[in-house]
PDB file of C-alpha atoms and ligand atoms in Angstrom:
ATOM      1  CA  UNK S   1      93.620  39.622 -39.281  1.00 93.00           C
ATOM      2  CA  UNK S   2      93.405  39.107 -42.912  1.00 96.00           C
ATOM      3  CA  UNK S   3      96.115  37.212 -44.313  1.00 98.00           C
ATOM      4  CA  UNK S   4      97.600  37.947 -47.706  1.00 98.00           C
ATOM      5  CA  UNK S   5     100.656  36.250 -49.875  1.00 98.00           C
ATOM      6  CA  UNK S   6     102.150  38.103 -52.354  1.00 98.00           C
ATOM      7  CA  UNK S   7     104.601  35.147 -54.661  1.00 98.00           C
ATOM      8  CA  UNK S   8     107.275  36.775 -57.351  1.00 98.00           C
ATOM      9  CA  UNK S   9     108.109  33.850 -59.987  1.00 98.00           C
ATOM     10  CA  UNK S  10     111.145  33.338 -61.786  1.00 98.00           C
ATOM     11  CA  UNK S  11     113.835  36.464 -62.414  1.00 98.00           C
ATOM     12  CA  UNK S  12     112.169  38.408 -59.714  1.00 98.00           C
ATOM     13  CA  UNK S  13     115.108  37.717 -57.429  1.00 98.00           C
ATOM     14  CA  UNK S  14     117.312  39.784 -59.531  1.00 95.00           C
ATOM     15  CA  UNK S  15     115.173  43.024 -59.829  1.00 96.00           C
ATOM     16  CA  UNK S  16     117.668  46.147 -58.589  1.00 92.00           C
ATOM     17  CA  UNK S  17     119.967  44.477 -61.087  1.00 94.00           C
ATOM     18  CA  UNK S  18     117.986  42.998 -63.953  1.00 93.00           C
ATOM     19  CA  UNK S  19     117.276  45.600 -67.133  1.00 92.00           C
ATOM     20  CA  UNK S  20     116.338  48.542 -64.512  1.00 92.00           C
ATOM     21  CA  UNK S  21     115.243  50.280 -67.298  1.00 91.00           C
ATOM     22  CA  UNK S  22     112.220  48.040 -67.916  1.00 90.00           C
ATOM     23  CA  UNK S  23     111.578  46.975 -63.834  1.00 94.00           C
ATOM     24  CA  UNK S  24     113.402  49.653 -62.008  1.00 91.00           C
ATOM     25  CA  UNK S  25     116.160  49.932 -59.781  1.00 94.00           C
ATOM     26  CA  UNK S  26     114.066  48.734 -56.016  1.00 96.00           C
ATOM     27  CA  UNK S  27     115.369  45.510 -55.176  1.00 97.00           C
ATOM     28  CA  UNK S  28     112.588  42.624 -54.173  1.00 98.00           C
ATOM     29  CA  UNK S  29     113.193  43.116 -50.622  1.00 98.00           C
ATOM     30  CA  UNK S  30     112.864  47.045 -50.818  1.00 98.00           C
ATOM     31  CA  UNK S  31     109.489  46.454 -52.632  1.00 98.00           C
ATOM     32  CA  UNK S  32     108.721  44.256 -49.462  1.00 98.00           C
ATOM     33  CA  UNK S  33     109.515  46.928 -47.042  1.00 98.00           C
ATOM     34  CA  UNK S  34     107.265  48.957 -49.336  1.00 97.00           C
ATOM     35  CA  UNK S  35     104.471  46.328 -49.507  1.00 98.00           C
ATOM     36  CA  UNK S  36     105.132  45.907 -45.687  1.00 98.00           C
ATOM     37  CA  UNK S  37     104.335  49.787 -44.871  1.00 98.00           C
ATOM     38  CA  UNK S  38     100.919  49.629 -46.533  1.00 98.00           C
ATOM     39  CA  UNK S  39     100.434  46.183 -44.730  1.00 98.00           C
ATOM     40  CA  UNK S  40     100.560  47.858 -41.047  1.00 98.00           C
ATOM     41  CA  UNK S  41      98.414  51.076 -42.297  1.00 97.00           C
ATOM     42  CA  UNK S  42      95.691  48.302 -43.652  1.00 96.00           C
ATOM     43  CA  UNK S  43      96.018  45.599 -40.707  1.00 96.00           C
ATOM     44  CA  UNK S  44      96.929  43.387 -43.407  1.00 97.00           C
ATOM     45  CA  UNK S  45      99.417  40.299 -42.481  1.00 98.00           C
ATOM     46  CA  UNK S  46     101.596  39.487 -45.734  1.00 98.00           C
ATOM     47  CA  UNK S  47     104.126  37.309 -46.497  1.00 98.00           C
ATOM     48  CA  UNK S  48     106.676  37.134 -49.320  1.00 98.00           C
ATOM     49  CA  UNK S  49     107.571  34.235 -51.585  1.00 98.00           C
ATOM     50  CA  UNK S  50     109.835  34.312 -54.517  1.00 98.00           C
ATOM     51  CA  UNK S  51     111.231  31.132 -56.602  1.00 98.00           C
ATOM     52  CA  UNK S  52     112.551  30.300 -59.638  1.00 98.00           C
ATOM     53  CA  UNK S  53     110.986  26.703 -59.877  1.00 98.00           C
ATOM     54  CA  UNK S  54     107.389  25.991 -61.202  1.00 98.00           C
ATOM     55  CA  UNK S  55     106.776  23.192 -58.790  1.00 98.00           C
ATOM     56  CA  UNK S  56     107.693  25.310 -55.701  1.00 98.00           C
ATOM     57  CA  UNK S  57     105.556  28.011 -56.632  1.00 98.00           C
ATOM     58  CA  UNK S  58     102.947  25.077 -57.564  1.00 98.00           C
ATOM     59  CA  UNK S  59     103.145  23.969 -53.821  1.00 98.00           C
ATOM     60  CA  UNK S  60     103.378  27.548 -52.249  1.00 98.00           C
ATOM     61  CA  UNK S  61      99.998  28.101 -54.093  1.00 98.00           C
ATOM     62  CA  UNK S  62      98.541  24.904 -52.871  1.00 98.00           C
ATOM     63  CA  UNK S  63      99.799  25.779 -48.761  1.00 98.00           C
ATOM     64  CA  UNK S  64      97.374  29.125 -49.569  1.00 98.00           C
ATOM     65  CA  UNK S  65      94.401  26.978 -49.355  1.00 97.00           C
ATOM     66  CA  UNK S  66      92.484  27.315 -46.258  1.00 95.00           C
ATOM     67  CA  UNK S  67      95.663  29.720 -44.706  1.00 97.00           C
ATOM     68  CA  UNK S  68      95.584  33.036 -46.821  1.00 98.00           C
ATOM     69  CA  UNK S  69      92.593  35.477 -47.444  1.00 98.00           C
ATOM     70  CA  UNK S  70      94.107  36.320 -50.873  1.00 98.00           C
ATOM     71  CA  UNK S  71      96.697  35.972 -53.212  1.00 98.00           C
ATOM     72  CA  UNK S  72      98.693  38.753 -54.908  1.00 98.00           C
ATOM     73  CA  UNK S  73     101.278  37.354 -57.742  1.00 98.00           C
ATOM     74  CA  UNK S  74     103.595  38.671 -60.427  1.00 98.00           C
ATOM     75  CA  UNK S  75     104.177  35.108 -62.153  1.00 98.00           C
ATOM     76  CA  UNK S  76     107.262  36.545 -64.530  1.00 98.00           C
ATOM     77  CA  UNK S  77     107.005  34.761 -68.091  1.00 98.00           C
ATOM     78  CA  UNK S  78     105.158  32.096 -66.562  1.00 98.00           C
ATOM     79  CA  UNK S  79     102.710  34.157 -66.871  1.00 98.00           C
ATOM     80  CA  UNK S  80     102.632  33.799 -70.511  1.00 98.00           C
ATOM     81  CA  UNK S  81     102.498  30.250 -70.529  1.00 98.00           C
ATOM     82  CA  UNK S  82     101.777  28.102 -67.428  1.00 98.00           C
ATOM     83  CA  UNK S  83      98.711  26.268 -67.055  1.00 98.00           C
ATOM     84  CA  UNK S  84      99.995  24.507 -64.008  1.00 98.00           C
ATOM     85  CA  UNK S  85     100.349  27.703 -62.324  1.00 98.00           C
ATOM     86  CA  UNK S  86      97.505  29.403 -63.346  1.00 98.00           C
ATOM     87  CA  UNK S  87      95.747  25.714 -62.629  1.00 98.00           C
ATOM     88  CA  UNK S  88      96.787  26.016 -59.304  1.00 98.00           C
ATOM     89  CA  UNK S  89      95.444  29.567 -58.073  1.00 98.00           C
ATOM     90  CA  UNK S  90      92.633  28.364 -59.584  1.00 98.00           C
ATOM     91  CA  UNK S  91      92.296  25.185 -57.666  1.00 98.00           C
ATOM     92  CA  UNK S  92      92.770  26.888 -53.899  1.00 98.00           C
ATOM     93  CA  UNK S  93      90.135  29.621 -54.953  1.00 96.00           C
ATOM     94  CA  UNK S  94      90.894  32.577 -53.315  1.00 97.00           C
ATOM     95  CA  UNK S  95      91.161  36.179 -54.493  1.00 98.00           C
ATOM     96  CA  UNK S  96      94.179  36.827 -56.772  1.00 98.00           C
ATOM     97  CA  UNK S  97      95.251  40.143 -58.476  1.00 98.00           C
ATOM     98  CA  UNK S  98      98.054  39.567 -60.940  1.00 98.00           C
ATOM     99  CA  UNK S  99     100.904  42.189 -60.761  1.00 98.00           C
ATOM    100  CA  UNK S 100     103.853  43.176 -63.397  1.00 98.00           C
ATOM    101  CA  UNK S 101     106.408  45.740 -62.970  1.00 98.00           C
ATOM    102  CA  UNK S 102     106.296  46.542 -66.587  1.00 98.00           C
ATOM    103  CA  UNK S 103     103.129  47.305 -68.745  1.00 98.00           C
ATOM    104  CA  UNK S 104     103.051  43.663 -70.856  1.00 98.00           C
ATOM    105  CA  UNK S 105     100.716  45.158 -73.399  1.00 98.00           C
ATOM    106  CA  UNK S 106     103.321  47.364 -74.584  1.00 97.00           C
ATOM    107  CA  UNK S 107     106.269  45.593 -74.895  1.00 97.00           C
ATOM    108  CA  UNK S 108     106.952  42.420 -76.974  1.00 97.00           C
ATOM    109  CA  UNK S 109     103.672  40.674 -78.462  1.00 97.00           C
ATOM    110  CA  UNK S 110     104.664  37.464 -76.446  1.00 96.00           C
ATOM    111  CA  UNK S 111     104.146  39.458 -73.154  1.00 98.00           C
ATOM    112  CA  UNK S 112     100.378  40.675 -74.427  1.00 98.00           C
ATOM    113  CA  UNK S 113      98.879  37.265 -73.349  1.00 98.00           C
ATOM    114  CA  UNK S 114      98.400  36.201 -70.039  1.00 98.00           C
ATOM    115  CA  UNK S 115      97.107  32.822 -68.959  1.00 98.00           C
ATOM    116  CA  UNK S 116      96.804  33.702 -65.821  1.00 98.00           C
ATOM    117  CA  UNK S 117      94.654  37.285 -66.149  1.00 98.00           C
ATOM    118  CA  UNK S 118      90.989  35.367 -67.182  1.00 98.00           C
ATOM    119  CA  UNK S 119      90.916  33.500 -63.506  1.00 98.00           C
ATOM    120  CA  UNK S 120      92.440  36.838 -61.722  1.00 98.00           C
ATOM    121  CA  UNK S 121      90.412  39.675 -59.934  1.00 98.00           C
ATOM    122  CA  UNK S 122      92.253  42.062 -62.013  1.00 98.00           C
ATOM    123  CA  UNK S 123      95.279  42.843 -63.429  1.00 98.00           C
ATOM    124  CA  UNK S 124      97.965  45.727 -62.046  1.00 98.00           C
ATOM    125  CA  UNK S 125     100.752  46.492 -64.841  1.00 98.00           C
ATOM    126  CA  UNK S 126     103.386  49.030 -65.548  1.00 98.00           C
ATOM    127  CA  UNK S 127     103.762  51.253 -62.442  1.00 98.00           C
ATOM    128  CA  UNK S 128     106.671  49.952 -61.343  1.00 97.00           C
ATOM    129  CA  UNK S 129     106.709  48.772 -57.508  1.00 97.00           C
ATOM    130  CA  UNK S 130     103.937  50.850 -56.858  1.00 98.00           C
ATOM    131  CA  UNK S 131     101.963  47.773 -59.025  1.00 98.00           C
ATOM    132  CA  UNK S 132     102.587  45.963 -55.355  1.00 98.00           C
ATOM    133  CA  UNK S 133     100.771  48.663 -53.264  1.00 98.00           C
ATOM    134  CA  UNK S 134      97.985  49.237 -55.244  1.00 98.00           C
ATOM    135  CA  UNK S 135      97.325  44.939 -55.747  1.00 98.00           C
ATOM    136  CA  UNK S 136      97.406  45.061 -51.448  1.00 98.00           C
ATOM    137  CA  UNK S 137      94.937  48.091 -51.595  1.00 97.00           C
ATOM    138  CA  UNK S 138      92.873  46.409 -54.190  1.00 97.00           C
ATOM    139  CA  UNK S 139      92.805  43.099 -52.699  1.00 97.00           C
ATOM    140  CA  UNK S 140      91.965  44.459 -49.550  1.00 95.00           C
ATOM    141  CA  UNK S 141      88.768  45.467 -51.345  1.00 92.00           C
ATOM    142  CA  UNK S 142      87.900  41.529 -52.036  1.00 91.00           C
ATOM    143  CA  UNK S 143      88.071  40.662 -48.529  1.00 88.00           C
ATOM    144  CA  UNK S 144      86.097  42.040 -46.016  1.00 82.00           C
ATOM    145  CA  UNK S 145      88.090  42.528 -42.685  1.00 84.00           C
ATOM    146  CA  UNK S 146      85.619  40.056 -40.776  1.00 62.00           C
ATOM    147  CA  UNK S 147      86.821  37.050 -43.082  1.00 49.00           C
ATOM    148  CA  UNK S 148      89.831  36.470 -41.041  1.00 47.00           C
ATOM    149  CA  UNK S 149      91.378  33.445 -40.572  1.00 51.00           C
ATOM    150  CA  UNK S 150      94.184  34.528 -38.154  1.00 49.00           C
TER     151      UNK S 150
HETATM  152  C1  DQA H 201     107.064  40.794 -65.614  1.00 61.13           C
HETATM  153  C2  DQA H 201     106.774  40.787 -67.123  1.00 61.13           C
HETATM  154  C3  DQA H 201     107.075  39.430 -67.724  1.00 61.13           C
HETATM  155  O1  DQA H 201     106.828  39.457 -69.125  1.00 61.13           O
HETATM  156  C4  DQA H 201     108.536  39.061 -67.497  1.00 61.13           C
HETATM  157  O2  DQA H 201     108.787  37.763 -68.009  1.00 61.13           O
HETATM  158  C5  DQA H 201     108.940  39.177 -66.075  1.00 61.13           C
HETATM  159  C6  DQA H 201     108.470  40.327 -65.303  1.00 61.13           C
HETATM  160  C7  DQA H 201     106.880  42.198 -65.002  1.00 61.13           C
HETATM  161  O3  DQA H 201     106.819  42.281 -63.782  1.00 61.13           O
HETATM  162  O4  DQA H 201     106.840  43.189 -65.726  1.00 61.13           O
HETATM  163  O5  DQA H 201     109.704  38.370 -65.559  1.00 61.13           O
HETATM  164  O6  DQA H 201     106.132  39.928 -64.972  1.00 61.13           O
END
């Protein structure tokens, strides 16, 4: 079975409560359960991994290599910035598609650039949790189902 991560950097624990008028009301673990649903109708196995520290995400990244099929990641404002991180999905190469809740390009110009976007397969942004569904459907795309590693 084909094995997908999906990682949620640094604030993402507080969606539900942080500015829900920007990244909605759904709590991280309801978008799982969403992300989970799609997962069973696409004999997809996910897991879920959220942190608020560079250097755990750095080695979540790095545990990828040789495990997962693919990588699906909304990197919060690291996005913005962090060579290490985009360094690292670089270094395991697998498929990533980068995810964000909001639509960057529209909101402060800070948020236009991402470091991360010119070594992803694509980019999903500003359709709330459904941003989550449609990176598992389109990443499902990238990997054929007879690449499994499970
Ligand atoms: C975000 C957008 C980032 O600019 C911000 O720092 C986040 C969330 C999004 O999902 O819209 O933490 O990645």
């Amino acid at each position: 079975m084909r094995k997908i991560t999906i990682l949620n950097g640094p604030n993402l624990n507080m969606l539900g409560i942080r500015e829900p008028g920007v990244y909605g009301k759904e709590s991280l673990a309801a978008i799982e359960l969403l992300v989970r649903k799609r997962a069973e109708e696409l004999n997809i196995s996910v897991s879920f991994f959220q942190t608020n520290h560079e250097g755990e995400m750095i080695d979540r990244i790095h545990s990828s290599y040789g495990n997962d099929d693919g990588i699906i990641i909304n990197p919060g404002a690291w996005t913005h910035y962090s060579y290490a991180i985009r360094d690292a999905l670089s270094a395991v190469s697998l498929p990533v598609v980068e995810v964000h809740l909001s639509n960057i390009h529209k909101r402060e110009a800070f948020r236009h650039v991402s470091v991360v976007a010119p070594i992803a397969v694509g980019q999903i942004a500003g359709f709330g949790a459904l941003g989550y569904v449609l990176a598992l459907d389109a990443i499902a795309g990238q990997v054929p189902s007879g690449d499994s590693k499970a």
